[in-house]
Amino acid sequence: MRAQAPDDPLPTGADLADDGLRRRTLRTELLLVLALSLGASAVSSLISFLGALTEPGGLADQAAQLNSSRAPGRPWLDLAWQLFAVATALVPVALVAHLLLRERTGGLRVLGFDLRRPGFDLGWGAAVAAAIGGCGIGLYLLAQAGGLNLTVEPESLPQVWWKYPVLIVSAVQNSVVEEVIVVGYVLRRLDQLGWSPLAALSASAVLRGSYHLYQGIGGFFGNMAMGVIFVLLYRRWGRVGPLVAAHALIDIVAFVGYGLLAGKVDWLPTP
């Protein structure tokens, strides 16, 4: 903050009141967005984890299901429910876009979620996915074998024609919601509220880890580490586009790969 020049007007009581009102508004807005999205997921994940801890047996003996049937035996109704779930999960992103548009910043463009640099986003996204994805699988296998993680079942959809398209759409939806909100939007609001870069990084990373806690201790710390890396990359690039691409690729490989390999290879844990 620069020193005040002698001829600078001193802040008035109205200015200070306006600034205080703006901060309260931003805090309330941030809490409401999180309550409608990943904050609520974090609370749900904590409750799920506590339930798993108090179940007889170890964490590795229990399963965490990600993409499962919503209407068993009724494929068209199931498809309708799957698409409905994807669409409603994206509503908080639409809300964030609306709130940013009210700032006259260009909406999600200010977060780097646009089509201005598709080659940059996809290229770096693929590189980040390759680096993080392999490490993530290794950490998950170690945590699950050590009893620190539930057995994650990325998909248990029926063998119908729309199975893999829905898994891909679900992966893209996850990536858009998480990176736009937990990286771009949260960091922007915390910066505006005067948080230090380290505090904002810590809050974003812990939030990411917390809504993955349903997977177990390994899921919490693994995703928190991923959150640190993603925040640092966002600070460097000023774009969530590469992070959305990386996250989508990681989830697509996990979802589709599990569907193709589950029960056919010995190294992949299944419930």
mmCIF file of N, CA, C and O in Angstrom, residues 17-97:
data_model
loop_
_atom_site.group_PDB
_atom_site.id
_atom_site.type_symbol
_atom_site.label_atom_id
_atom_site.label_comp_id
_atom_site.label_asym_id
_atom_site.label_seq_id
_atom_site.Cartn_x
_atom_site.Cartn_y
_atom_site.Cartn_z
ATOM 1 N N ALA A 17 -17.501 3.274 5.438
ATOM 2 C CA ALA A 17 -18.736 2.509 5.560
ATOM 3 C C ALA A 17 -19.013 1.731 4.279
ATOM 4 O O ALA A 17 -19.418 0.560 4.315
ATOM 5 N N ASP A 18 -18.766 2.381 3.115
ATOM 6 C CA ASP A 18 -18.977 1.709 1.832
ATOM 7 C C ASP A 18 -18.031 0.519 1.681
ATOM 8 O O ASP A 18 -18.413 -0.544 1.196
ATOM 9 N N ASP A 19 -16.764 0.700 2.106
ATOM 10 C CA ASP A 19 -15.796 -0.390 2.017
ATOM 11 C C ASP A 19 -16.194 -1.547 2.932
ATOM 12 O O ASP A 19 -16.095 -2.716 2.552
ATOM 13 N N GLY A 20 -16.644 -1.223 4.136
ATOM 14 C CA GLY A 20 -17.090 -2.271 5.054
ATOM 15 C C GLY A 20 -18.289 -3.016 4.511
ATOM 16 O O GLY A 20 -18.377 -4.249 4.621
ATOM 17 N N LEU A 21 -19.219 -2.281 3.897
ATOM 18 C CA LEU A 21 -20.401 -2.909 3.316
ATOM 19 C C LEU A 21 -20.003 -3.825 2.164
ATOM 20 O O LEU A 21 -20.529 -4.933 2.019
ATOM 21 N N ARG A 22 -19.054 -3.355 1.339
ATOM 22 C CA ARG A 22 -18.602 -4.160 0.210
ATOM 23 C C ARG A 22 -17.959 -5.450 0.692
ATOM 24 O O ARG A 22 -18.202 -6.524 0.131
ATOM 25 N N ARG A 23 -17.123 -5.373 1.725
ATOM 26 C CA ARG A 23 -16.489 -6.578 2.248
ATOM 27 C C ARG A 23 -17.518 -7.556 2.809
ATOM 28 O O ARG A 23 -17.422 -8.762 2.588
ATOM 29 N N ARG A 24 -18.491 -7.041 3.548
ATOM 30 C CA ARG A 24 -19.536 -7.922 4.081
ATOM 31 C C ARG A 24 -20.328 -8.567 2.951
ATOM 32 O O ARG A 24 -20.676 -9.753 3.015
ATOM 33 N N THR A 25 -20.589 -7.793 1.897
ATOM 34 C CA THR A 25 -21.325 -8.335 0.758
ATOM 35 C C THR A 25 -20.527 -9.445 0.070
ATOM 36 O O THR A 25 -21.080 -10.495 -0.277
ATOM 37 N N LEU A 26 -19.231 -9.209 -0.119
ATOM 38 C CA LEU A 26 -18.392 -10.213 -0.762
ATOM 39 C C LEU A 26 -18.288 -11.477 0.086
ATOM 40 O O LEU A 26 -18.326 -12.593 -0.436
ATOM 41 N N ARG A 27 -18.136 -11.320 1.405
ATOM 42 C CA ARG A 27 -18.068 -12.488 2.288
ATOM 43 C C ARG A 27 -19.362 -13.283 2.233
ATOM 44 O O ARG A 27 -19.343 -14.522 2.151
ATOM 45 N N THR A 28 -20.491 -12.578 2.297
ATOM 46 C CA THR A 28 -21.790 -13.255 2.239
ATOM 47 C C THR A 28 -21.969 -13.972 0.912
ATOM 48 O O THR A 28 -22.420 -15.119 0.858
ATOM 49 N N GLU A 29 -21.606 -13.299 -0.170
ATOM 50 C CA GLU A 29 -21.724 -13.898 -1.496
ATOM 51 C C GLU A 29 -20.878 -15.160 -1.596
ATOM 52 O O GLU A 29 -21.337 -16.201 -2.094
ATOM 53 N N LEU A 30 -19.640 -15.091 -1.124
ATOM 54 C CA LEU A 30 -18.736 -16.246 -1.176
ATOM 55 C C LEU A 30 -19.303 -17.418 -0.386
ATOM 56 O O LEU A 30 -19.305 -18.567 -0.856
ATOM 57 N N LEU A 31 -19.789 -17.151 0.819
ATOM 58 C CA LEU A 31 -20.345 -18.215 1.652
ATOM 59 C C LEU A 31 -21.584 -18.840 1.012
ATOM 60 O O LEU A 31 -21.780 -20.056 1.080
ATOM 61 N N LEU A 32 -22.416 -18.011 0.386
ATOM 62 C CA LEU A 32 -23.621 -18.542 -0.249
ATOM 63 C C LEU A 32 -23.274 -19.412 -1.460
ATOM 64 O O LEU A 32 -23.875 -20.479 -1.656
ATOM 65 N N VAL A 33 -22.314 -18.971 -2.274
ATOM 66 C CA VAL A 33 -21.900 -19.780 -3.424
ATOM 67 C C VAL A 33 -21.350 -21.122 -2.967
ATOM 68 O O VAL A 33 -21.673 -22.173 -3.529
ATOM 69 N N LEU A 34 -20.515 -21.103 -1.922
ATOM 70 C CA LEU A 34 -19.955 -22.358 -1.413
ATOM 71 C C LEU A 34 -21.036 -23.235 -0.781
ATOM 72 O O LEU A 34 -20.998 -24.465 -0.908
ATOM 73 N N ALA A 35 -22.000 -22.615 -0.108
ATOM 74 C CA ALA A 35 -23.080 -23.384 0.505
ATOM 75 C C ALA A 35 -23.935 -24.085 -0.542
ATOM 76 O O ALA A 35 -24.541 -25.129 -0.270
ATOM 77 N N LEU A 36 -23.974 -23.527 -1.743
ATOM 78 C CA LEU A 36 -24.742 -24.129 -2.830
ATOM 79 C C LEU A 36 -23.925 -25.107 -3.657
ATOM 80 O O LEU A 36 -24.461 -25.743 -4.562
ATOM 81 N N SER A 37 -22.623 -25.220 -3.354
ATOM 82 C CA SER A 37 -21.773 -26.057 -4.198
ATOM 83 C C SER A 37 -20.767 -26.854 -3.382
ATOM 84 O O SER A 37 -21.143 -27.768 -2.644
ATOM 85 N N LEU A 38 -19.504 -26.483 -3.462
ATOM 86 C CA LEU A 38 -18.445 -27.313 -2.899
ATOM 87 C C LEU A 38 -18.340 -27.228 -1.381
ATOM 88 O O LEU A 38 -17.832 -28.150 -0.745
ATOM 89 N N GLY A 39 -18.822 -26.154 -0.787
ATOM 90 C CA GLY A 39 -18.858 -26.100 0.673
ATOM 91 C C GLY A 39 -19.817 -27.127 1.226
ATOM 92 O O GLY A 39 -19.516 -27.827 2.204
ATOM 93 N N ALA A 40 -20.989 -27.230 0.600
ATOM 94 C CA ALA A 40 -21.955 -28.249 1.008
ATOM 95 C C ALA A 40 -21.387 -29.647 0.769
ATOM 96 O O ALA A 40 -21.580 -30.566 1.587
ATOM 97 N N SER A 41 -20.672 -29.822 -0.342
ATOM 98 C CA SER A 41 -20.046 -31.116 -0.622
ATOM 99 C C SER A 41 -19.010 -31.464 0.442
ATOM 100 O O SER A 41 -18.849 -32.636 0.797
ATOM 101 N N ALA A 42 -18.304 -30.446 0.946
ATOM 102 C CA ALA A 42 -17.299 -30.695 1.985
ATOM 103 C C ALA A 42 -17.952 -31.199 3.267
ATOM 104 O O ALA A 42 -17.454 -32.136 3.907
ATOM 105 N N VAL A 43 -19.065 -30.574 3.661
ATOM 106 C CA VAL A 43 -19.777 -31.031 4.868
ATOM 107 C C VAL A 43 -20.315 -32.438 4.664
ATOM 108 O O VAL A 43 -20.192 -33.307 5.538
ATOM 109 N N SER A 44 -20.912 -32.693 3.495
ATOM 110 C CA SER A 44 -21.423 -34.026 3.190
ATOM 111 C C SER A 44 -20.308 -35.059 3.208
ATOM 112 O O SER A 44 -20.479 -36.177 3.713
ATOM 113 N N SER A 45 -19.155 -34.687 2.679
ATOM 114 C CA SER A 45 -18.012 -35.592 2.643
ATOM 115 C C SER A 45 -17.503 -35.910 4.042
ATOM 116 O O SER A 45 -17.140 -37.052 4.348
ATOM 117 N N LEU A 46 -17.480 -34.899 4.912
ATOM 118 C CA LEU A 46 -17.052 -35.121 6.292
ATOM 119 C C LEU A 46 -17.994 -36.083 7.009
ATOM 120 O O LEU A 46 -17.548 -37.011 7.708
ATOM 121 N N ILE A 47 -19.294 -35.896 6.830
ATOM 122 C CA ILE A 47 -20.273 -36.794 7.451
ATOM 123 C C ILE A 47 -20.093 -38.219 6.926
ATOM 124 O O ILE A 47 -20.121 -39.195 7.685
ATOM 125 N N SER A 48 -19.883 -38.338 5.621
ATOM 126 C CA SER A 48 -19.668 -39.649 5.010
ATOM 127 C C SER A 48 -18.420 -40.312 5.573
ATOM 128 O O SER A 48 -18.413 -41.513 5.869
ATOM 129 N N PHE A 49 -17.346 -39.526 5.739
ATOM 130 C CA PHE A 49 -16.095 -40.073 6.263
ATOM 131 C C PHE A 49 -16.262 -40.538 7.711
ATOM 132 O O PHE A 49 -15.767 -41.599 8.091
ATOM 133 N N LEU A 50 -16.957 -39.753 8.519
ATOM 134 C CA LEU A 50 -17.198 -40.156 9.905
ATOM 135 C C LEU A 50 -18.013 -41.442 9.963
ATOM 136 O O LEU A 50 -17.783 -42.318 10.807
ATOM 137 N N GLY A 51 -18.971 -41.566 9.037
ATOM 138 C CA GLY A 51 -19.744 -42.802 8.970
ATOM 139 C C GLY A 51 -18.874 -43.992 8.609
ATOM 140 O O GLY A 51 -19.033 -45.087 9.177
ATOM 141 N N ALA A 52 -17.945 -43.786 7.677
ATOM 142 C CA ALA A 52 -17.049 -44.875 7.284
ATOM 143 C C ALA A 52 -16.117 -45.264 8.421
ATOM 144 O O ALA A 52 -15.825 -46.450 8.628
ATOM 145 N N LEU A 53 -15.652 -44.268 9.184
ATOM 146 C CA LEU A 53 -14.757 -44.566 10.310
ATOM 147 C C LEU A 53 -15.444 -45.391 11.388
ATOM 148 O O LEU A 53 -14.802 -46.197 12.068
ATOM 149 N N THR A 54 -16.733 -45.176 11.567
ATOM 150 C CA THR A 54 -17.459 -45.867 12.630
ATOM 151 C C THR A 54 -18.093 -47.171 12.159
ATOM 152 O O THR A 54 -18.740 -47.857 12.950
ATOM 153 N N GLU A 55 -17.907 -47.510 10.893
ATOM 154 C CA GLU A 55 -18.384 -48.805 10.392
ATOM 155 C C GLU A 55 -17.432 -49.906 10.835
ATOM 156 O O GLU A 55 -16.222 -49.673 10.954
ATOM 157 N N PRO A 56 -17.949 -51.110 11.098
ATOM 158 C CA PRO A 56 -17.051 -52.233 11.406
ATOM 159 C C PRO A 56 -16.103 -52.506 10.238
ATOM 160 O O PRO A 56 -16.469 -52.360 9.076
ATOM 161 N N GLY A 57 -14.874 -52.887 10.554
ATOM 162 C CA GLY A 57 -13.891 -53.137 9.511
ATOM 163 C C GLY A 57 -13.108 -51.891 9.166
ATOM 164 O O GLY A 57 -13.361 -50.798 9.684
ATOM 165 N N GLY A 58 -12.156 -52.033 8.261
ATOM 166 C CA GLY A 58 -11.304 -50.919 7.881
ATOM 167 C C GLY A 58 -11.862 -50.140 6.719
ATOM 168 O O GLY A 58 -12.841 -50.532 6.069
ATOM 169 N N LEU A 59 -11.226 -49.000 6.439
ATOM 170 C CA LEU A 59 -11.678 -48.154 5.337
ATOM 171 C C LEU A 59 -11.564 -48.876 3.992
ATOM 172 O O LEU A 59 -12.418 -48.719 3.122
ATOM 173 N N ALA A 60 -10.500 -49.657 3.813
ATOM 174 C CA ALA A 60 -10.280 -50.326 2.536
ATOM 175 C C ALA A 60 -11.359 -51.360 2.234
ATOM 176 O O ALA A 60 -11.518 -51.773 1.078
ATOM 177 N N ASP A 61 -12.088 -51.801 3.265
ATOM 178 C CA ASP A 61 -13.156 -52.782 3.056
ATOM 179 C C ASP A 61 -14.461 -52.130 2.623
ATOM 180 O O ASP A 61 -15.446 -52.821 2.348
ATOM 181 N N GLN A 62 -14.492 -50.808 2.569
ATOM 182 C CA GLN A 62 -15.697 -50.088 2.177
ATOM 183 C C GLN A 62 -15.480 -49.415 0.824
ATOM 184 O O GLN A 62 -14.350 -49.181 0.407
ATOM 185 N N ALA A 63 -16.568 -49.104 0.147
ATOM 186 C CA ALA A 63 -16.477 -48.540 -1.201
ATOM 187 C C ALA A 63 -17.045 -47.128 -1.233
ATOM 188 O O ALA A 63 -18.020 -46.816 -0.544
ATOM 189 N N ALA A 64 -16.420 -46.285 -2.030
ATOM 190 C CA ALA A 64 -16.927 -44.943 -2.306
ATOM 191 C C ALA A 64 -17.330 -44.906 -3.778
ATOM 192 O O ALA A 64 -16.483 -45.011 -4.666
ATOM 193 N N GLN A 65 -18.620 -44.802 -4.036
ATOM 194 C CA GLN A 65 -19.135 -44.837 -5.401
ATOM 195 C C GLN A 65 -19.257 -43.427 -5.960
ATOM 196 O O GLN A 65 -19.757 -42.530 -5.291
ATOM 197 N N LEU A 66 -18.834 -43.258 -7.211
ATOM 198 C CA LEU A 66 -18.875 -41.936 -7.834
ATOM 199 C C LEU A 66 -20.007 -41.811 -8.858
ATOM 200 O O LEU A 66 -20.856 -40.951 -8.729
ATOM 201 N N ASN A 67 -20.007 -42.631 -9.865
ATOM 202 C CA ASN A 67 -21.030 -42.572 -10.912
ATOM 203 C C ASN A 67 -21.809 -43.876 -10.899
ATOM 204 O O ASN A 67 -21.326 -44.892 -11.408
ATOM 205 N N SER A 68 -22.983 -43.838 -10.328
ATOM 206 C CA SER A 68 -23.784 -45.056 -10.210
ATOM 207 C C SER A 68 -25.161 -44.841 -10.822
ATOM 208 O O SER A 68 -25.564 -43.707 -11.112
ATOM 209 N N SER A 69 -25.877 -45.942 -11.006
ATOM 210 C CA SER A 69 -27.206 -45.875 -11.614
ATOM 211 C C SER A 69 -28.179 -45.146 -10.698
ATOM 212 O O SER A 69 -28.155 -45.307 -9.482
ATOM 213 N N ARG A 70 -29.039 -44.329 -11.289
ATOM 214 C CA ARG A 70 -30.054 -43.599 -10.541
ATOM 215 C C ARG A 70 -31.446 -44.173 -10.748
ATOM 216 O O ARG A 70 -32.395 -43.747 -10.076
ATOM 217 N N ALA A 71 -31.561 -45.131 -11.668
ATOM 218 C CA ALA A 71 -32.833 -45.825 -11.910
ATOM 219 C C ALA A 71 -32.513 -47.209 -12.465
ATOM 220 O O ALA A 71 -32.652 -47.461 -13.664
ATOM 221 N N PRO A 72 -32.051 -48.117 -11.607
ATOM 222 C CA PRO A 72 -31.634 -49.451 -12.072
ATOM 223 C C PRO A 72 -32.741 -50.156 -12.861
ATOM 224 O O PRO A 72 -33.899 -50.163 -12.457
ATOM 225 N N GLY A 73 -32.338 -50.739 -13.971
ATOM 226 C CA GLY A 73 -33.278 -51.480 -14.792
ATOM 227 C C GLY A 73 -34.123 -50.617 -15.706
ATOM 228 O O GLY A 73 -34.938 -51.144 -16.479
ATOM 229 N N ARG A 74 -33.969 -49.301 -15.651
ATOM 230 C CA ARG A 74 -34.763 -48.383 -16.497
ATOM 231 C C ARG A 74 -33.792 -47.417 -17.178
ATOM 232 O O ARG A 74 -33.624 -46.271 -16.738
ATOM 233 N N PRO A 75 -33.146 -47.862 -18.251
ATOM 234 C CA PRO A 75 -32.033 -47.104 -18.834
ATOM 235 C C PRO A 75 -32.388 -45.698 -19.301
ATOM 236 O O PRO A 75 -31.585 -44.777 -19.133
ATOM 237 N N TRP A 76 -33.566 -45.494 -19.896
ATOM 238 C CA TRP A 76 -33.903 -44.156 -20.369
ATOM 239 C C TRP A 76 -34.179 -43.204 -19.209
ATOM 240 O O TRP A 76 -33.783 -42.039 -19.246
ATOM 241 N N LEU A 77 -34.839 -43.702 -18.179
ATOM 242 C CA LEU A 77 -35.053 -42.882 -16.991
ATOM 243 C C LEU A 77 -33.728 -42.599 -16.294
ATOM 244 O O LEU A 77 -33.488 -41.483 -15.811
ATOM 245 N N ASP A 78 -32.873 -43.604 -16.262
ATOM 246 C CA ASP A 78 -31.544 -43.440 -15.684
ATOM 247 C C ASP A 78 -30.771 -42.355 -16.425
ATOM 248 O O ASP A 78 -30.141 -41.478 -15.809
ATOM 249 N N LEU A 79 -30.811 -42.373 -17.759
ATOM 250 C CA LEU A 79 -30.128 -41.360 -18.550
ATOM 251 C C LEU A 79 -30.668 -39.968 -18.231
ATOM 252 O O LEU A 79 -29.899 -39.008 -18.089
ATOM 253 N N ALA A 80 -31.983 -39.852 -18.114
ATOM 254 C CA ALA A 80 -32.584 -38.549 -17.789
ATOM 255 C C ALA A 80 -32.078 -38.044 -16.448
ATOM 256 O O ALA A 80 -31.743 -36.858 -16.295
ATOM 257 N N TRP A 81 -31.993 -38.922 -15.452
ATOM 258 C CA TRP A 81 -31.498 -38.524 -14.137
ATOM 259 C C TRP A 81 -30.018 -38.140 -14.196
ATOM 260 O O TRP A 81 -29.580 -37.194 -13.523
ATOM 261 N N GLN A 82 -29.225 -38.879 -14.967
ATOM 262 C CA GLN A 82 -27.801 -38.562 -15.095
ATOM 263 C C GLN A 82 -27.600 -37.168 -15.681
ATOM 264 O O GLN A 82 -26.798 -36.370 -15.170
ATOM 265 N N LEU A 83 -28.329 -36.855 -16.747
ATOM 266 C CA LEU A 83 -28.190 -35.547 -17.389
ATOM 267 C C LEU A 83 -28.729 -34.434 -16.498
ATOM 268 O O LEU A 83 -28.182 -33.324 -16.466
ATOM 269 N N PHE A 84 -29.793 -34.741 -15.760
ATOM 270 C CA PHE A 84 -30.338 -33.762 -14.818
ATOM 271 C C PHE A 84 -29.308 -33.440 -13.734
ATOM 272 O O PHE A 84 -29.120 -32.266 -13.366
ATOM 273 N N ALA A 85 -28.625 -34.458 -13.233
ATOM 274 C CA ALA A 85 -27.616 -34.241 -12.190
ATOM 275 C C ALA A 85 -26.470 -33.379 -12.705
ATOM 276 O O ALA A 85 -25.971 -32.487 -12.002
ATOM 277 N N VAL A 86 -26.042 -33.619 -13.934
ATOM 278 C CA VAL A 86 -24.966 -32.822 -14.522
ATOM 279 C C VAL A 86 -25.400 -31.367 -14.673
ATOM 280 O O VAL A 86 -24.668 -30.434 -14.318
ATOM 281 N N ALA A 87 -26.600 -31.168 -15.194
ATOM 282 C CA ALA A 87 -27.090 -29.812 -15.434
ATOM 283 C C ALA A 87 -27.235 -29.023 -14.139
ATOM 284 O O ALA A 87 -26.826 -27.859 -14.053
ATOM 285 N N THR A 88 -27.807 -29.628 -13.108
ATOM 286 C CA THR A 88 -28.011 -28.905 -11.849
ATOM 287 C C THR A 88 -26.684 -28.646 -11.132
ATOM 288 O O THR A 88 -26.547 -27.628 -10.443
ATOM 289 N N ALA A 89 -25.710 -29.528 -11.321
ATOM 290 C CA ALA A 89 -24.406 -29.303 -10.698
ATOM 291 C C ALA A 89 -23.703 -28.088 -11.286
ATOM 292 O O ALA A 89 -22.853 -27.471 -10.623
ATOM 293 N N LEU A 90 -24.058 -27.717 -12.519
ATOM 294 C CA LEU A 90 -23.417 -26.569 -13.174
ATOM 295 C C LEU A 90 -24.081 -25.235 -12.824
ATOM 296 O O LEU A 90 -23.559 -24.178 -13.196
ATOM 297 N N VAL A 91 -25.199 -25.277 -12.118
ATOM 298 C CA VAL A 91 -25.902 -24.033 -11.781
ATOM 299 C C VAL A 91 -25.028 -23.086 -10.956
ATOM 300 O O VAL A 91 -25.016 -21.873 -11.223
ATOM 301 N N PRO A 92 -24.268 -23.551 -9.952
ATOM 302 C CA PRO A 92 -23.401 -22.612 -9.230
ATOM 303 C C PRO A 92 -22.369 -21.921 -10.124
ATOM 304 O O PRO A 92 -21.989 -20.781 -9.860
ATOM 305 N N VAL A 93 -21.914 -22.599 -11.174
ATOM 306 C CA VAL A 93 -20.994 -21.960 -12.118
ATOM 307 C C VAL A 93 -21.711 -20.836 -12.859
ATOM 308 O O VAL A 93 -21.147 -19.754 -13.073
ATOM 309 N N ALA A 94 -22.967 -21.086 -13.249
ATOM 310 C CA ALA A 94 -23.753 -20.035 -13.889
ATOM 311 C C ALA A 94 -23.963 -18.857 -12.937
ATOM 312 O O ALA A 94 -23.942 -17.693 -13.357
ATOM 313 N N LEU A 95 -24.156 -19.156 -11.656
ATOM 314 C CA LEU A 95 -24.306 -18.090 -10.666
ATOM 315 C C LEU A 95 -23.026 -17.265 -10.556
ATOM 316 O O LEU A 95 -23.073 -16.027 -10.501
ATOM 317 N N VAL A 96 -21.885 -17.948 -10.517
ATOM 318 C CA VAL A 96 -20.604 -17.241 -10.463
ATOM 319 C C VAL A 96 -20.435 -16.352 -11.696
ATOM 320 O O VAL A 96 -19.997 -15.199 -11.587
ATOM 321 N N ALA A 97 -20.782 -16.871 -12.866
ATOM 322 C CA ALA A 97 -20.692 -16.074 -14.088
ATOM 323 C C ALA A 97 -21.565 -14.828 -13.985
ATOM 324 O O ALA A 97 -21.152 -13.728 -14.365
#
